[in-house]
Short mmCIF file of C-alpha atoms and ligand atoms in Angstrom, two decimals:
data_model
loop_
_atom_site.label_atom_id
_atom_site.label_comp_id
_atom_site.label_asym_id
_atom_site.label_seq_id
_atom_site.Cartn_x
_atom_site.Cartn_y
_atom_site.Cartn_z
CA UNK A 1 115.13 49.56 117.49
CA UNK A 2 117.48 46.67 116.32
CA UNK A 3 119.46 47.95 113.57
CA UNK A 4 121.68 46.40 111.23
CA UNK A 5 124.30 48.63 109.06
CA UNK A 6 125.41 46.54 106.34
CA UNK A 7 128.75 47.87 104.46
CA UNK A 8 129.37 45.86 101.11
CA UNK A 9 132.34 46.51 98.95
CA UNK A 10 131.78 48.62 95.66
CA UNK A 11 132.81 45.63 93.66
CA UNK A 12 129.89 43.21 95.15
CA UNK A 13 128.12 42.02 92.11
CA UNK A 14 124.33 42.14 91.25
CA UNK A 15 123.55 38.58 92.07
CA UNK A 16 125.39 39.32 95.49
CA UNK A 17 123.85 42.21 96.55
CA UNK A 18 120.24 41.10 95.17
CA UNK A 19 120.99 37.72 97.60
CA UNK A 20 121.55 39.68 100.65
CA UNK A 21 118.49 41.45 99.40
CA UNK A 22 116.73 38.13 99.65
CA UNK A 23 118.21 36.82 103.22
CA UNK A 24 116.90 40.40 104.64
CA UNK A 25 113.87 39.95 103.19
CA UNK A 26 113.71 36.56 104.58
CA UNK A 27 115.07 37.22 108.09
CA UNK A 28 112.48 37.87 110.88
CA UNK A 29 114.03 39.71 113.32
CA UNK A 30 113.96 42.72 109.77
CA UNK A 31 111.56 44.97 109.29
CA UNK A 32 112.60 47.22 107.29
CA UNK A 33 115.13 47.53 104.52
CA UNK A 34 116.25 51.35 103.18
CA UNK A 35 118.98 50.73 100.17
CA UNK A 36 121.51 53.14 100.59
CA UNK A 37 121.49 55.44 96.59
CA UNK A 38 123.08 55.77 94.75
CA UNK A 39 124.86 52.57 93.71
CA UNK A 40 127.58 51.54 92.05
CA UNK A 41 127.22 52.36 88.12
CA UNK A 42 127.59 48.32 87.51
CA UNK A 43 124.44 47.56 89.85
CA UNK A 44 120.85 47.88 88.11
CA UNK A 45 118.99 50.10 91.31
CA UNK A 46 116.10 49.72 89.74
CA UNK A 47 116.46 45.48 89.79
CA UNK A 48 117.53 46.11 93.33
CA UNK A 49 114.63 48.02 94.50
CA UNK A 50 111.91 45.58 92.97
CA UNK A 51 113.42 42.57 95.16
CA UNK A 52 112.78 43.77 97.86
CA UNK A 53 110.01 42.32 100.21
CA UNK A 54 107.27 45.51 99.94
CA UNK A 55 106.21 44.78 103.14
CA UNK A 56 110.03 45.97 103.93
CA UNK A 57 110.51 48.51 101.55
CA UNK A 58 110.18 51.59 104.43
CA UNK A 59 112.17 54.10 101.77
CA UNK A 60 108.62 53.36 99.57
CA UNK A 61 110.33 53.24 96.13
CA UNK A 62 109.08 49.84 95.53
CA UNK A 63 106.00 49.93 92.56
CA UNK A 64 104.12 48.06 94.50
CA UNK A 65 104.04 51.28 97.18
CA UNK A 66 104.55 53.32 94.32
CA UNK A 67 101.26 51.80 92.96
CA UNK A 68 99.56 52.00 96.26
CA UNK A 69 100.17 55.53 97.13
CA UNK A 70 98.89 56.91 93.61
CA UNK A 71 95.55 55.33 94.05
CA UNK A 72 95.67 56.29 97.85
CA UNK A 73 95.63 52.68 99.28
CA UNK A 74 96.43 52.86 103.32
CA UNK A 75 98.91 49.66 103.59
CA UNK A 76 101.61 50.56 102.04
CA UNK A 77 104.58 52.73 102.89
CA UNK A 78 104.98 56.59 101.40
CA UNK A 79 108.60 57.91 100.60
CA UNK A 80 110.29 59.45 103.67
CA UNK A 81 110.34 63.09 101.98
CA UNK A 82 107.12 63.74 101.13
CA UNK A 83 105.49 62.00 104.00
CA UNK A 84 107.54 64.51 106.25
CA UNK A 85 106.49 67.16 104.08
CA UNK A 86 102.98 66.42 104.73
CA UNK A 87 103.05 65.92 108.66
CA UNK A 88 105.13 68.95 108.73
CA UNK A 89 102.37 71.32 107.01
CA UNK A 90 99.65 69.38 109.10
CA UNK A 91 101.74 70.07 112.17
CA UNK A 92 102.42 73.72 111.20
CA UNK A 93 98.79 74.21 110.70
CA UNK A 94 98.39 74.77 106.84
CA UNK A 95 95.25 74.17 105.05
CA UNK A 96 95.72 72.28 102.38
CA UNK A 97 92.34 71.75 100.54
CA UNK A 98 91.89 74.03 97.43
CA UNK A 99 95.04 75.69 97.29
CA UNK A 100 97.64 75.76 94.68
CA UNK A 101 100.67 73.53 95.05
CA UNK A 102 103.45 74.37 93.07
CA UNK A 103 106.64 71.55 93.23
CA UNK A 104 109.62 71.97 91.69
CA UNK A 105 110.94 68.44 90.98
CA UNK A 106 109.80 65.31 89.43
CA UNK A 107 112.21 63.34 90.85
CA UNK A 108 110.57 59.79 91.71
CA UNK A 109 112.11 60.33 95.28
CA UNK A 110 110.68 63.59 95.94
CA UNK A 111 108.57 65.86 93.26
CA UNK A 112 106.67 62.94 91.93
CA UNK A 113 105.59 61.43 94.80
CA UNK A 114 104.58 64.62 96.30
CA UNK A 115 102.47 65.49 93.65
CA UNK A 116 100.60 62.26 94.02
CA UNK A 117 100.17 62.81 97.02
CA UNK A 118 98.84 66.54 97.48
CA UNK A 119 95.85 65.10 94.89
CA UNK A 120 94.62 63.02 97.27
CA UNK A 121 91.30 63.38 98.30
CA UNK A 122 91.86 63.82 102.17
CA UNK A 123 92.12 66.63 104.14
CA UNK A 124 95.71 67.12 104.30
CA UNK A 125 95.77 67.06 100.69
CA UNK A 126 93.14 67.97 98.15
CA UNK A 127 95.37 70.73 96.33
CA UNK A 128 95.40 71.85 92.77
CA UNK A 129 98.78 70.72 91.97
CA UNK A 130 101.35 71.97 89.42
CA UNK A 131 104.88 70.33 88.67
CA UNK A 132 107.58 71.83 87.23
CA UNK A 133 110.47 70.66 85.41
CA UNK A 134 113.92 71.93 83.48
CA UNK A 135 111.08 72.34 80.16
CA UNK A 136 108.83 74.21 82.18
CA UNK A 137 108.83 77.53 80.50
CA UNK A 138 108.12 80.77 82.88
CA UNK A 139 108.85 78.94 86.12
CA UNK A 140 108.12 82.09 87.95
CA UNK A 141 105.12 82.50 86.18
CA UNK A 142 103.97 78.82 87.64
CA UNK A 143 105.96 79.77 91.45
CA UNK A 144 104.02 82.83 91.99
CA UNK A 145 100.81 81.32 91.74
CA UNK A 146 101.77 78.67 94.76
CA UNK A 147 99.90 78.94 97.97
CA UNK A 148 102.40 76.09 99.14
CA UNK A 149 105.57 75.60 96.89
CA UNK A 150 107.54 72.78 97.45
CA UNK A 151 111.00 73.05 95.62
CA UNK A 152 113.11 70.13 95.30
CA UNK A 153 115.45 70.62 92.45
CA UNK A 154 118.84 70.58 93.69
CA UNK A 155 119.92 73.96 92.82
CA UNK A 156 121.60 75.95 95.48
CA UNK A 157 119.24 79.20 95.75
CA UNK A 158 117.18 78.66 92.47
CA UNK A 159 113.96 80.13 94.37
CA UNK A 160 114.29 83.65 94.76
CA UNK A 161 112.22 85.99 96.60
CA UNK A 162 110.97 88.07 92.94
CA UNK A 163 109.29 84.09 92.18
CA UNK A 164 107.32 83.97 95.55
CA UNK A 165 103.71 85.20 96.42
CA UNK A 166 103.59 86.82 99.37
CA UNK A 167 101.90 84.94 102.06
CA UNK A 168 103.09 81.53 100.67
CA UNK A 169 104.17 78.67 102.81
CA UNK A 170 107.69 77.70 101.23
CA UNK A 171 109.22 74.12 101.64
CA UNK A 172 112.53 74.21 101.11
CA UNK A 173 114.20 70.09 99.93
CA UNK A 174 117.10 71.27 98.45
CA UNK A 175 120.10 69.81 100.26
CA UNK A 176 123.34 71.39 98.57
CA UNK A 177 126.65 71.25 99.75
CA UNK A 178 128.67 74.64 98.46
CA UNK A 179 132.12 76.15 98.97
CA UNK A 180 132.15 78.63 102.00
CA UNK A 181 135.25 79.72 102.95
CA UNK A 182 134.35 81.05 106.84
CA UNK A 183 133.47 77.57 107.34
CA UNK A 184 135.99 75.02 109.19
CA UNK A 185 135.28 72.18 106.55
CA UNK A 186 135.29 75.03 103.70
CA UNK A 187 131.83 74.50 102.70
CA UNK A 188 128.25 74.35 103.95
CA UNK A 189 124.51 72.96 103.32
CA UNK A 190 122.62 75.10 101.23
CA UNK A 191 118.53 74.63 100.68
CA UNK A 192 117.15 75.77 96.58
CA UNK A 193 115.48 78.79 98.17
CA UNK A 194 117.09 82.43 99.01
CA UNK A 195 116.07 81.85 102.93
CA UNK A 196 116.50 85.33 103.53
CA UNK A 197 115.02 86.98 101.01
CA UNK A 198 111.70 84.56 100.70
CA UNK A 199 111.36 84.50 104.64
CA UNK A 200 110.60 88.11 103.76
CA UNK A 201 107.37 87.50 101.62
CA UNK A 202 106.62 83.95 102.91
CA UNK A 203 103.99 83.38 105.70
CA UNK A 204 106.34 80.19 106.64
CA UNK A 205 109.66 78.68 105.56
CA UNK A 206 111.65 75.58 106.26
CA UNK A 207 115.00 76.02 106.72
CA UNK A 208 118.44 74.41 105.25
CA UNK A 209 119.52 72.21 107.40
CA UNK A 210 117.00 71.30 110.29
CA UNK A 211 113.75 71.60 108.06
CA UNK A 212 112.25 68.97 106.18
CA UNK A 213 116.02 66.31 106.46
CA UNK A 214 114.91 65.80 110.07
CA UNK A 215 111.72 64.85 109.06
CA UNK A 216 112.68 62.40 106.66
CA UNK A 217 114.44 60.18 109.19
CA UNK A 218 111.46 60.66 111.61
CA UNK A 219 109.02 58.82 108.59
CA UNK A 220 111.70 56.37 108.32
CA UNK A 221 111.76 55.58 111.46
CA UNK A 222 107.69 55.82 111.66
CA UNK A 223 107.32 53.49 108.65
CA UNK A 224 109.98 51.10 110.11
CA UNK A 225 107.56 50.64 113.52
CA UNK A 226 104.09 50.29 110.80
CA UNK A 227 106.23 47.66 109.24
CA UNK A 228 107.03 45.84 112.22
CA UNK A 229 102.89 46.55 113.62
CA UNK A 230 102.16 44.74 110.54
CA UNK A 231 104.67 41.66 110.57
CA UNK A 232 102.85 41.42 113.82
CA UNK A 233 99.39 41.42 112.44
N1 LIG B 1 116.13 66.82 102.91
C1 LIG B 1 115.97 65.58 102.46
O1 LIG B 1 115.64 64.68 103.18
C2 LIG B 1 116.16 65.33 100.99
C3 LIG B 1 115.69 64.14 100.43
C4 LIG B 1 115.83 63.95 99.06
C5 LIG B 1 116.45 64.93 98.29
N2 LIG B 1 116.94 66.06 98.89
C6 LIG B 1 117.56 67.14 98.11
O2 LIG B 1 116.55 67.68 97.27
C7 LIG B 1 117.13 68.09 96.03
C8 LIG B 1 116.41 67.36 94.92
O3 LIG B 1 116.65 65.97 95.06
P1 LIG B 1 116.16 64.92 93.95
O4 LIG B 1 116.71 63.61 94.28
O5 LIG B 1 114.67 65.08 93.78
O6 LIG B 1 116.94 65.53 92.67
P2 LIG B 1 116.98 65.12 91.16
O7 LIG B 1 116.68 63.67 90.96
O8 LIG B 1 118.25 65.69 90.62
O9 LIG B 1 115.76 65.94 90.54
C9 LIG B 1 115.78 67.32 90.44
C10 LIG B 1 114.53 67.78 89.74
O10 LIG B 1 114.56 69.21 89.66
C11 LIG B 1 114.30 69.61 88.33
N3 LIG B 1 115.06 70.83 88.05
C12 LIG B 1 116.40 70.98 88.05
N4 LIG B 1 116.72 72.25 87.71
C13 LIG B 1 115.56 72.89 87.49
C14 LIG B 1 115.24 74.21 87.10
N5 LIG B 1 116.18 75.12 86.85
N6 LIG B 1 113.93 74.54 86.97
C15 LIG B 1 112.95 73.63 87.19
N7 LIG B 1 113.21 72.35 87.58
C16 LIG B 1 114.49 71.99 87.71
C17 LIG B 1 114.76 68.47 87.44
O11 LIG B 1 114.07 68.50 86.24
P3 LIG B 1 114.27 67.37 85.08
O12 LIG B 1 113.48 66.19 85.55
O13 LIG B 1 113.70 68.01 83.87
O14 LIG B 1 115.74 67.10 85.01
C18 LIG B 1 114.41 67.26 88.31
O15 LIG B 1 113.09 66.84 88.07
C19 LIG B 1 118.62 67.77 96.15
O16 LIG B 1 119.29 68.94 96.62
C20 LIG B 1 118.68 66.69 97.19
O17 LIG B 1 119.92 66.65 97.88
C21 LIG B 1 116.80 66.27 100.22
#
């Protein structure tokens, strides 16, 4: 795969950055563009994101795929994390239909995305899906009830083993970098779930690093080749 690594300097304006935007979106030999987040506090993301081609948009932020995966359209392009998520319990074998998904996360990248898409109607979806949130009251009370939960929130260990069902498959996002002072570099990735004490009650567990991070740069790389297919169509 050709691939292009463009550096710009912090201090690149909007109107820069959204015209490099354009040229990428104009240049054939491109078929995908991922914008690299977060951006500097003086660039609008959001404005950044939207001019982009769609057809280009692999990271599937843009509303256009936003759109098209909420109302389970085929064309367009899912975001990386979820869509690994999904091949990953296909690939492990889960059954999906009927159970009880429980994410924790409504981040646009990764919670609400993956609700939309474990409502599908399809059968590596078709869940009764629940999504938590810093207002949810008695997260436990919502966690223990999750034949899959999915917990993307960012905090280093949140899920413990007391807020798991036994039997539950547990995907673990949460990508935390802590102090650890038997480490060389001093500190080391940790996922939002207590691996060793859920592996205890879960029927299967991803783990932090190798689970679901290598998957997201295999659907990156996977979207990349339906975006060139499709260029080609
Ligand atoms: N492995 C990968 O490829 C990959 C990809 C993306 C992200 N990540 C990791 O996944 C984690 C989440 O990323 P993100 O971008 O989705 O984070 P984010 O934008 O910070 O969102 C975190 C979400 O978790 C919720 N939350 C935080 N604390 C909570 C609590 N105590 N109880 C219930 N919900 C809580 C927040 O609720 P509110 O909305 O109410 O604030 C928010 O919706 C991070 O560790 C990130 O590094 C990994």
């Amino acid at each position: 795969m050709y691939s292009l690594n463009l550096k710009l300097p912090v201090e690149i304006s909007q109107d820069e950055l959204l015209s490099r935007v354009d040229r990428l979106n104009a240049d054939p030999k491109i078929h995908g563009i991922l914008v690299q987040m977060p951006l500097p506090k003086h660039i609008n993301a959001d404005a950044v994101i939207r001019r982009l081609d769609p057809y280009k948009d692999v990271d599937g932020f843009h509303p256009v795929n936003v759109g098209k995966m909420l109302i389970g359209e085929k064309d367009g392009f899912i975001p990386c994390t979820p869509a690994g998520i999904q091949v990953l319990l296909r690939e492990s074998g889960v059954k999906t239909p009927g159970k009880n998904c429980v994410i924790v996360g409504r981040s646009n990248i990764v919670g609400k995305p993956m609700a939309a898409l474990m409502i599908q109607d399809n059968e590596n979806a078709n869940c009764t899906v629940t999504v938590c949130h810093r207002h949810t009251e008695d997260l436990g009370g919502h966690t223990r009830e999750a034949d899959i939960l999915i917990v993307a929130a960012g905090r280093p260990g949140i899920i413990t083993r007391d807020l798991v069902k036994r039997g539950a498959v547990v995907i673990d996002v949460g990508t935390n970098r802590v102090s650890d002072a038997s480490s060389k570099s001093g500190t080391r990735l940790r996922g939002d779930v207590d691996f060793d004490g859920v592996r205890e009650v879960a029927s299967k567990i991803t783990p932090v690093p190798g689970g679901v991070g290598p998957m997201t740069i295999a659907m990156l790389m996977l979207n990349t080749v339906r975006a060139a297919e499709m260029a080609a169509r």
